[in-house]
């Protein structure tokens, strides 16, 4: 496997991304970015099979519109990693800010620790590659707001409340939010309801949990039971019946 | 007790002596006004939407159509509309949905502005024998040019130029999505744009592969739902437009109901078939002007800074300040959509009451950008209620670089502005996905009509310019001394920075 390292110290994001695109074009399969400090838009709109190791803290919109590559962040992330992403994977060895996976259509985002507000907002799915967001730690309010498809899983490690905030799934009209432990009725947003989480549900998410744990060398056993709450849309047509004709 | 029925809005009649019973009205009306019983045509006037399809297809001019055949007690405040809306809402407790643009009789500023022409002191120009420059470039212009002489003595441009769109006419076709309108309607518009050397917008509905041949004339839209947006889509567009707001419904989002999301639309929007396509009111990654700048840069970064990025906003009270913020965001153009802008569906209360007229918005934006010395950083595109070439000339004189037309382009394909687009039964094959109706629209023929319209307006524009002694559209832009206000109040004249007639 051909690998290249870029020292991103004091580098503006545009030349950095240009360099990444050039390397990918020449068939490099692994790129290591050292000393990343707040550069936005890394791997933005990038295609291909490359794996990018990011050491440091990337700025906002990491992997926006990305279609294929894998980004492994050895550190925390700013807001909206995986914004409108189509394919590929982002694994964050740390926490991420607000609006993680915003409008993401496909691919996977794994966050080892916590995420901020509005995680998975307006997430979607299309074809056989539904968007997946898995959070190892906690998520804040407005999780899965306006969700239109895909899967959000919050494991809540180290806490008995994976999501403490309110308005979970407000306006949700597709997809599902799976939260470890209990969720209070009053934490749900308009249009969201809870459903029992059964054995088949566990079977359905098991491969994802295994993949997540493998990414961060965690023991999956602790997550392989049915102590989850499943949040789904009350209706796939939240606005039907709201209008009359002129 | 029942509220009873409200009086019928339109009465359709057939002059039985004229009628040859060809039954074309039955075939053409998708709203089910006509039916055949025992060889006779029966009429249910209540279903009529005044789309005029039957009238235009009747070979004998046998159809009569009248609005409000039943009168109410006349009252200046309690109009029939006010009364009927209340009855409608008392019945169901719902929001009233409406189509097309603002339908309230606000005064039209365009109609109270008159254009200038030369007499004696400076000669007018005859466009027949003098070249008229209507070419328009949309995008950032450098503040100054740095030119050096190389060793061979040739001049070389040192200044790096930003990407611009090159238009052969200042008229573009605004964003109407696949979903809101049919694929044949989009194809007609795209072919027309390519023919006349201009651009059209995709709307927030993705880019169907049948439109790929015209992608060099298409501006791809990124709206709050991010439907159909991926890197491939962004790369195909000649420019990218971020839609923040729309003149017909400022401040709210939109949604395409699941029943309209058929296989083809599901594939361009990239959502499952039959699922609602909901565009939230805000972009959830934009809560400030800095966030907007971030999205602009993100789109540029994804496309290697090769494409102009536009930002579309609805004309509202503080549009000028917002535009000044947009000018500092790396965006190349601002699109301002006035409160008369059309739409497939909007809550009536928004369509008729929210926003400001495009004329005032352009003038204040243009002035603000000039005052701050940043007019060159942003092109201004005006849209919302442009009806003819005079409106375009006035919009440009008020400060626009170019205009988007929407409704006018649809009218050139048959639309009669009946305002029932949201019902999905458009008998002209425009605002519908019903295959038999869509087939009524032939992109070869309709693109010709749309192109004819743009060509005629372009011709008229050069005549208007010639009469004013102007031979380049650049000299008309922001040239408010060539306008006068007729019966406009002092406050409006001040905002427009236009003198009254006679002054
Ligand atoms: S709806 Fe249209 S086609 Fe039908 S009767 Fe009315 S005008 Fe004619
Ligand atoms: S597009 Fe069709 S439905 Fe809409 S206003 Fe025009 S004729 Fe009526």
XYZ file of C-alpha atoms in Angstrom, chain B:
503
model
C -75.496 23.063 11.408
C -73.651 22.738 8.128
C -71.909 25.760 6.698
C -73.377 24.917 3.340
C -71.466 25.354 0.134
C -69.748 28.524 -0.947
C -70.812 29.981 -4.296
C -68.991 28.559 -7.257
C -65.958 30.573 -8.364
C -66.263 30.099 -12.084
C -69.023 29.116 -14.410
C -68.215 27.167 -17.539
C -70.799 27.096 -20.293
C -70.872 25.551 -23.722
C -72.631 27.293 -26.527
C -74.481 24.251 -27.777
C -75.082 25.776 -31.180
C -71.376 26.328 -31.726
C -70.312 23.012 -30.198
C -69.517 20.221 -32.662
C -69.283 17.618 -29.872
C -65.681 16.751 -30.645
C -65.271 16.001 -26.912
C -61.854 17.595 -26.784
C -62.816 19.528 -23.654
C -63.473 16.225 -21.897
C -60.066 14.871 -22.859
C -58.224 18.049 -22.001
C -59.651 18.984 -18.613
C -57.712 17.082 -15.954
C -59.879 18.574 -13.208
C -62.972 16.683 -14.344
C -65.221 19.562 -15.337
C -66.605 17.843 -18.414
C -68.045 14.382 -18.762
C -70.087 12.604 -21.344
C -73.499 11.184 -20.552
C -75.713 9.728 -23.230
C -73.768 11.463 -25.948
C -74.114 14.862 -24.252
C -71.404 16.893 -22.563
C -72.189 17.594 -18.913
C -70.433 20.354 -17.009
C -69.424 20.558 -13.362
C -68.255 24.156 -13.072
C -67.190 23.759 -9.469
C -64.149 21.757 -10.510
C -62.874 24.478 -12.820
C -59.525 26.146 -12.055
C -59.519 28.558 -15.032
C -56.486 26.890 -16.539
C -57.968 27.676 -19.975
C -56.853 24.388 -21.433
C -60.345 23.610 -22.730
C -60.797 27.071 -24.148
C -57.521 26.998 -25.988
C -58.238 23.550 -27.410
C -61.877 24.090 -28.435
C -61.997 24.256 -32.264
C -65.249 26.236 -32.236
C -64.702 28.810 -29.499
C -67.788 27.337 -27.915
C -66.701 27.559 -24.277
C -67.668 30.489 -22.091
C -66.008 31.020 -18.726
C -66.981 33.589 -16.123
C -65.449 34.432 -12.780
C -67.727 34.885 -9.764
C -71.060 34.212 -11.441
C -72.706 34.718 -8.030
C -72.312 38.009 -6.199
C -72.000 38.612 -2.484
C -73.221 41.761 -0.830
C -70.401 44.076 -1.858
C -68.176 45.230 0.954
C -64.742 46.838 0.712
C -63.305 44.984 3.699
C -65.180 41.700 3.750
C -64.263 40.652 0.260
C -65.631 37.364 -1.059
C -62.133 35.982 -0.586
C -61.969 36.970 3.083
C -65.333 35.376 3.715
C -64.540 32.203 1.820
C -61.161 31.690 3.481
C -62.848 31.853 6.863
C -65.462 29.321 5.843
C -62.726 27.047 4.505
C -60.717 27.259 7.717
C -63.746 26.953 9.966
C -64.416 23.639 8.285
C -61.024 22.004 8.714
C -58.772 24.051 10.986
C -55.981 23.967 8.429
C -53.421 26.192 6.744
C -54.553 27.366 3.324
C -52.201 26.256 0.566
C -51.884 28.356 -2.560
C -49.895 28.431 -5.764
C -48.092 30.948 -7.976
C -47.199 34.438 -6.778
C -48.696 37.019 -4.454
C -52.307 37.569 -5.441
C -53.084 40.719 -3.466
C -53.565 43.979 -5.375
C -50.543 45.795 -3.942
C -49.409 48.624 -6.206
C -46.744 47.474 -8.668
C -43.703 49.744 -8.417
C -42.507 48.741 -11.898
C -45.731 50.210 -13.274
C -45.013 53.514 -11.559
C -41.560 53.870 -13.026
C -41.033 55.256 -16.498
C -37.924 54.935 -18.641
C -35.985 57.717 -20.267
C -35.307 58.295 -23.962
C -33.057 60.689 -25.850
C -34.423 63.765 -27.615
C -32.224 66.244 -29.478
C -29.413 66.824 -26.973
C -27.847 63.402 -27.240
C -28.741 61.110 -30.084
C -30.448 57.779 -29.651
C -28.774 54.718 -31.127
C -30.307 52.479 -33.759
C -29.702 48.880 -32.724
C -30.149 47.838 -36.349
C -26.941 49.523 -37.404
C -24.971 49.896 -34.194
C -23.700 47.010 -32.088
C -25.535 46.697 -28.768
C -23.737 44.957 -25.965
C -26.074 42.773 -23.908
C -23.457 40.278 -22.833
C -23.475 40.010 -19.090
C -20.935 38.455 -16.758
C -22.111 37.161 -13.419
C -19.520 36.910 -10.696
C -16.890 38.937 -8.865
C -15.104 41.690 -10.740
C -11.650 42.817 -9.684
C -11.437 46.253 -8.111
C -8.505 47.112 -10.306
C -6.459 45.343 -12.931
C -2.716 44.950 -12.709
C -1.106 44.754 -16.080
C 2.570 44.238 -16.816
C 4.606 44.315 -19.963
C 6.570 41.178 -20.687
C 9.949 41.063 -22.427
C 8.397 40.839 -25.874
C 6.548 44.041 -25.093
C 3.130 42.383 -24.822
C 0.743 43.292 -22.059
C -0.086 40.613 -19.550
C -2.867 40.523 -17.016
C -1.503 39.896 -13.549
C -4.751 40.079 -11.623
C -6.318 36.715 -10.983
C -9.914 36.732 -12.206
C -12.740 34.982 -10.381
C -14.886 32.536 -12.311
C -17.826 34.311 -14.004
C -20.811 33.046 -15.948
C -21.019 34.478 -19.456
C -24.584 35.308 -20.521
C -25.592 36.439 -24.004
C -28.603 38.183 -22.495
C -29.237 39.418 -18.959
C -32.223 37.056 -18.741
C -31.844 33.715 -16.943
C -34.444 31.127 -16.008
C -34.997 30.738 -12.281
C -34.995 27.595 -10.162
C -37.968 25.294 -10.578
C -37.281 21.786 -9.362
C -38.045 18.454 -10.949
C -40.919 17.508 -8.719
C -42.440 20.950 -8.675
C -42.481 20.829 -12.469
C -42.252 17.918 -14.886
C -39.142 16.619 -16.545
C -40.464 17.731 -19.931
C -40.929 21.228 -18.538
C -37.361 21.253 -17.204
C -36.067 19.867 -20.492
C -37.852 22.593 -22.440
C -36.326 25.278 -20.240
C -32.860 23.727 -20.424
C -32.929 23.463 -24.210
C -34.096 27.063 -24.402
C -31.317 28.240 -22.072
C -28.719 26.486 -24.219
C -30.237 27.949 -27.402
C -30.163 31.545 -26.277
C -26.867 31.367 -24.383
C -28.113 31.706 -20.860
C -28.603 29.598 -17.739
C -31.393 27.953 -15.841
C -31.674 26.761 -12.264
C -32.313 23.169 -11.225
C -34.218 24.014 -8.044
C -33.796 21.687 -5.105
C -34.647 18.501 -6.887
C -31.381 17.152 -8.194
C -30.342 16.898 -11.802
C -32.045 14.229 -13.877
C -29.708 12.450 -16.262
C -31.749 13.661 -19.227
C -30.570 17.141 -18.311
C -26.884 16.219 -18.265
C -26.438 17.298 -21.915
C -27.429 20.817 -20.830
C -25.381 20.932 -17.624
C -23.143 23.703 -18.960
C -26.219 25.913 -18.921
C -27.468 24.837 -15.530
C -27.061 26.311 -12.077
C -27.382 23.592 -9.458
C -29.138 24.458 -6.242
C -28.190 23.515 -2.697
C -31.101 24.098 -0.357
C -31.809 23.171 3.231
C -32.986 19.650 2.396
C -29.778 18.943 0.459
C -31.840 16.775 -1.864
C -29.932 15.377 -4.812
C -26.742 17.109 -3.677
C -23.571 15.120 -4.048
C -20.160 15.838 -5.474
C -21.178 14.666 -8.934
C -24.121 17.095 -8.975
C -21.961 19.983 -7.776
C -19.352 19.287 -10.419
C -21.903 19.170 -13.220
C -23.359 22.610 -12.606
C -21.955 25.713 -14.299
C -22.540 27.481 -11.009
C -23.911 26.551 -7.592
C -26.692 28.395 -5.840
C -27.361 28.201 -2.117
C -31.021 28.799 -1.513
C -31.676 30.510 1.760
C -35.086 31.905 1.014
C -37.769 32.260 -1.609
C -39.848 35.339 -2.337
C -43.155 33.504 -2.327
C -42.575 32.170 1.184
C -39.799 33.957 3.033
C -38.738 32.338 6.264
C -40.271 28.937 5.774
C -39.137 25.717 4.166
C -41.029 23.578 1.765
C -41.916 20.013 1.166
C -42.731 17.722 -1.643
C -45.424 15.312 -0.475
C -44.514 11.637 -0.634
C -47.156 10.809 -3.223
C -45.254 12.930 -5.723
C -41.958 11.154 -5.057
C -42.115 8.603 -7.882
C -39.251 6.344 -8.932
C -37.605 8.975 -11.109
C -37.905 11.786 -8.579
C -36.687 9.505 -5.795
C -33.591 8.917 -7.853
C -32.791 12.583 -8.606
C -33.534 13.695 -5.045
C -31.788 10.634 -3.602
C -34.521 9.677 -1.172
C -36.669 6.552 -0.953
C -39.734 6.391 -3.185
C -42.905 7.701 -1.568
C -41.154 9.472 1.309
C -41.866 13.126 2.040
C -39.076 15.448 0.907
C -38.968 18.058 3.643
C -36.778 21.139 3.271
C -36.457 22.729 6.708
C -36.864 26.481 7.121
C -33.169 27.102 7.907
C -30.112 25.221 6.727
C -29.124 23.388 9.879
C -25.486 24.214 9.344
C -26.193 27.936 8.872
C -27.175 29.950 11.920
C -25.141 33.068 11.144
C -23.532 34.966 8.295
C -20.216 33.282 9.248
C -21.842 29.876 8.843
C -23.131 30.940 5.439
C -19.600 31.936 4.498
C -18.486 28.497 5.602
C -20.995 26.772 3.309
C -19.992 29.012 0.403
C -16.338 28.124 0.949
C -17.131 24.486 1.441
C -18.886 24.342 -1.929
C -15.972 26.169 -3.539
C -13.453 23.903 -1.891
C -15.337 20.822 -3.098
C -15.278 22.134 -6.670
C -11.704 23.511 -6.595
C -12.809 27.170 -6.565
C -13.721 26.801 -10.232
C -17.410 27.716 -10.032
C -19.274 30.838 -9.032
C -21.461 30.365 -5.963
C -24.699 32.333 -5.676
C -26.766 32.916 -2.567
C -30.492 33.347 -2.996
C -32.505 35.198 -0.402
C -36.064 36.402 -0.230
C -36.558 40.168 -0.312
C -37.277 41.162 3.281
C -36.898 44.302 5.377
C -33.148 44.070 5.980
C -32.140 42.552 2.647
C -29.499 45.205 2.025
C -27.590 44.402 5.210
C -27.811 40.680 4.506
C -26.498 41.204 0.979
C -23.576 43.200 2.372
C -22.802 40.220 4.623
C -23.043 37.855 1.672
C -20.609 40.050 -0.267
C -18.015 39.298 2.391
C -18.502 35.547 2.254
C -16.662 34.556 -0.961
C -20.042 34.297 -2.719
C -20.078 35.612 -6.288
C -23.666 36.699 -6.677
C -26.742 37.361 -4.617
C -30.156 36.466 -5.963
C -32.957 38.530 -4.512
C -36.409 37.084 -4.897
C -39.192 39.613 -4.471
C -42.538 38.996 -2.832
C -44.269 38.442 -6.147
C -42.129 35.401 -6.931
C -43.998 32.300 -7.990
C -44.104 28.923 -6.309
C -45.697 25.544 -6.784
C -47.111 25.670 -3.280
C -46.966 28.113 -0.389
C -49.220 28.878 2.544
C -51.498 31.634 1.274
C -50.815 33.837 4.283
C -47.108 33.864 3.335
C -47.598 34.229 -0.391
C -49.805 37.253 0.050
C -48.305 39.027 3.060
C -44.634 38.340 3.709
C -41.687 40.067 2.030
C -41.132 43.232 0.050
C -41.296 44.189 -3.644
C -38.242 43.325 -5.708
C -37.914 46.892 -7.029
C -37.207 48.307 -3.563
C -34.965 45.397 -2.599
C -32.687 45.699 -5.636
C -32.314 49.437 -5.230
C -31.430 49.206 -1.553
C -29.013 46.306 -2.048
C -27.283 48.021 -4.959
C -26.973 51.237 -2.987
C -25.660 49.525 0.131
C -23.016 47.645 -1.847
C -21.971 50.857 -3.608
C -21.838 52.759 -0.324
C -19.553 50.138 1.158
C -17.371 50.035 -1.930
C -18.028 46.331 -2.517
C -20.449 46.350 -5.439
C -17.769 44.705 -7.615
C -17.601 41.755 -5.227
C -21.117 40.592 -5.919
C -23.410 40.388 -8.914
C -27.047 41.108 -8.166
C -29.713 38.931 -9.766
C -33.317 40.069 -9.414
C -36.296 37.754 -9.564
C -39.917 37.619 -8.603
C -42.633 39.010 -10.838
C -40.709 40.003 -13.970
C -43.391 40.219 -16.676
C -41.806 41.892 -19.680
C -38.693 43.560 -21.064
C -39.627 46.895 -19.475
C -39.544 45.275 -16.041
C -36.085 43.939 -16.893
C -34.806 47.328 -18.071
C -36.157 48.934 -14.900
C -34.687 46.206 -12.678
C -31.282 46.710 -14.284
C -31.507 50.486 -13.999
C -32.339 50.001 -10.315
C -29.147 48.005 -9.876
C -29.542 44.395 -11.016
C -26.927 42.683 -13.171
C -29.402 40.164 -14.531
C -32.834 38.739 -13.847
C -34.321 35.309 -13.346
C -37.684 34.665 -14.915
C -39.904 31.838 -13.699
C -43.615 32.293 -14.163
C -43.072 34.126 -17.448
C -41.121 31.158 -18.826
C -43.937 28.825 -17.794
C -46.537 31.057 -19.415
C -44.533 30.809 -22.628
C -45.098 27.030 -22.406
C -48.838 27.255 -21.882
C -49.291 28.017 -18.149
C -52.206 30.370 -17.562
C -51.254 31.205 -13.956
C -54.280 29.374 -12.609
C -52.392 28.877 -9.339
C -53.312 25.237 -8.809
C -49.805 23.848 -9.276
C -49.820 22.132 -5.865
C -52.589 19.800 -6.998
C -50.305 18.040 -9.454
C -52.919 18.029 -12.238
C -51.585 20.839 -14.426
C -53.360 20.307 -17.764
C -50.441 21.961 -19.554
C -48.048 19.232 -18.446
C -45.971 21.657 -16.407
C -46.699 21.312 -12.696
C -47.570 17.636 -12.795
C -45.927 14.225 -12.871
C -48.934 12.430 -14.406
C -47.521 10.756 -17.457
C -50.399 11.492 -19.844
C -50.337 15.176 -18.881
C -46.533 15.438 -19.037
C -46.691 13.991 -22.555
C -48.719 17.014 -23.665
C -45.583 19.058 -23.418
C -43.116 18.549 -26.251
C -39.660 19.862 -25.247
C -38.733 20.506 -28.884
C -41.675 22.841 -29.406
C -41.793 24.389 -25.951
C -38.083 25.141 -25.849
C -38.686 27.096 -29.050
C -41.421 29.099 -27.321
C -39.274 29.849 -24.290
C -36.328 30.804 -26.502
C -38.605 33.046 -28.591
C -39.731 34.835 -25.469
C -36.183 35.455 -24.264
C -35.102 36.532 -27.730
C -37.970 38.997 -28.060
C -37.260 40.511 -24.681
C -33.577 40.755 -25.536
C -34.472 42.564 -28.770
C -36.763 44.921 -26.911
C -34.072 45.566 -24.342
C -31.653 46.668 -27.041
C -34.334 48.967 -28.480
C -34.980 50.464 -25.044
C -31.267 50.950 -24.515
C -30.815 52.436 -27.972
C -33.616 54.906 -27.380
C -31.858 55.984 -24.198
C -28.578 56.390 -26.046
C -26.996 53.479 -24.222
C -25.100 50.839 -26.184
C -23.991 48.568 -23.396
C -25.983 46.959 -20.637
C -23.215 47.921 -18.222
C -24.142 51.560 -18.710
C -27.756 50.891 -17.870
C -26.899 49.103 -14.618
C -27.592 51.179 -11.508
C -28.296 54.090 -13.836
C -31.258 55.419 -11.902
C -31.101 58.805 -13.532
C -32.761 57.101 -16.506
C -35.821 56.314 -14.407
C -38.548 58.568 -13.036
C -41.209 57.731 -10.505
C -44.804 58.434 -11.476
C -47.206 58.744 -8.562
C -44.772 57.140 -6.139
C -44.617 58.461 -2.605
C -41.601 60.342 -1.358
C -40.427 57.538 0.915
C -40.400 54.983 -1.880
C -38.666 57.416 -4.232
C -36.009 57.880 -1.608
C -35.413 54.142 -1.238
C -35.316 53.764 -5.014
C -33.169 56.888 -5.319
C -35.300 57.909 -8.247
C -36.620 61.393 -8.983
C -40.283 62.051 -9.665
C -41.515 62.671 -13.217
C -40.730 66.143 -14.435
C -37.767 66.555 -12.105
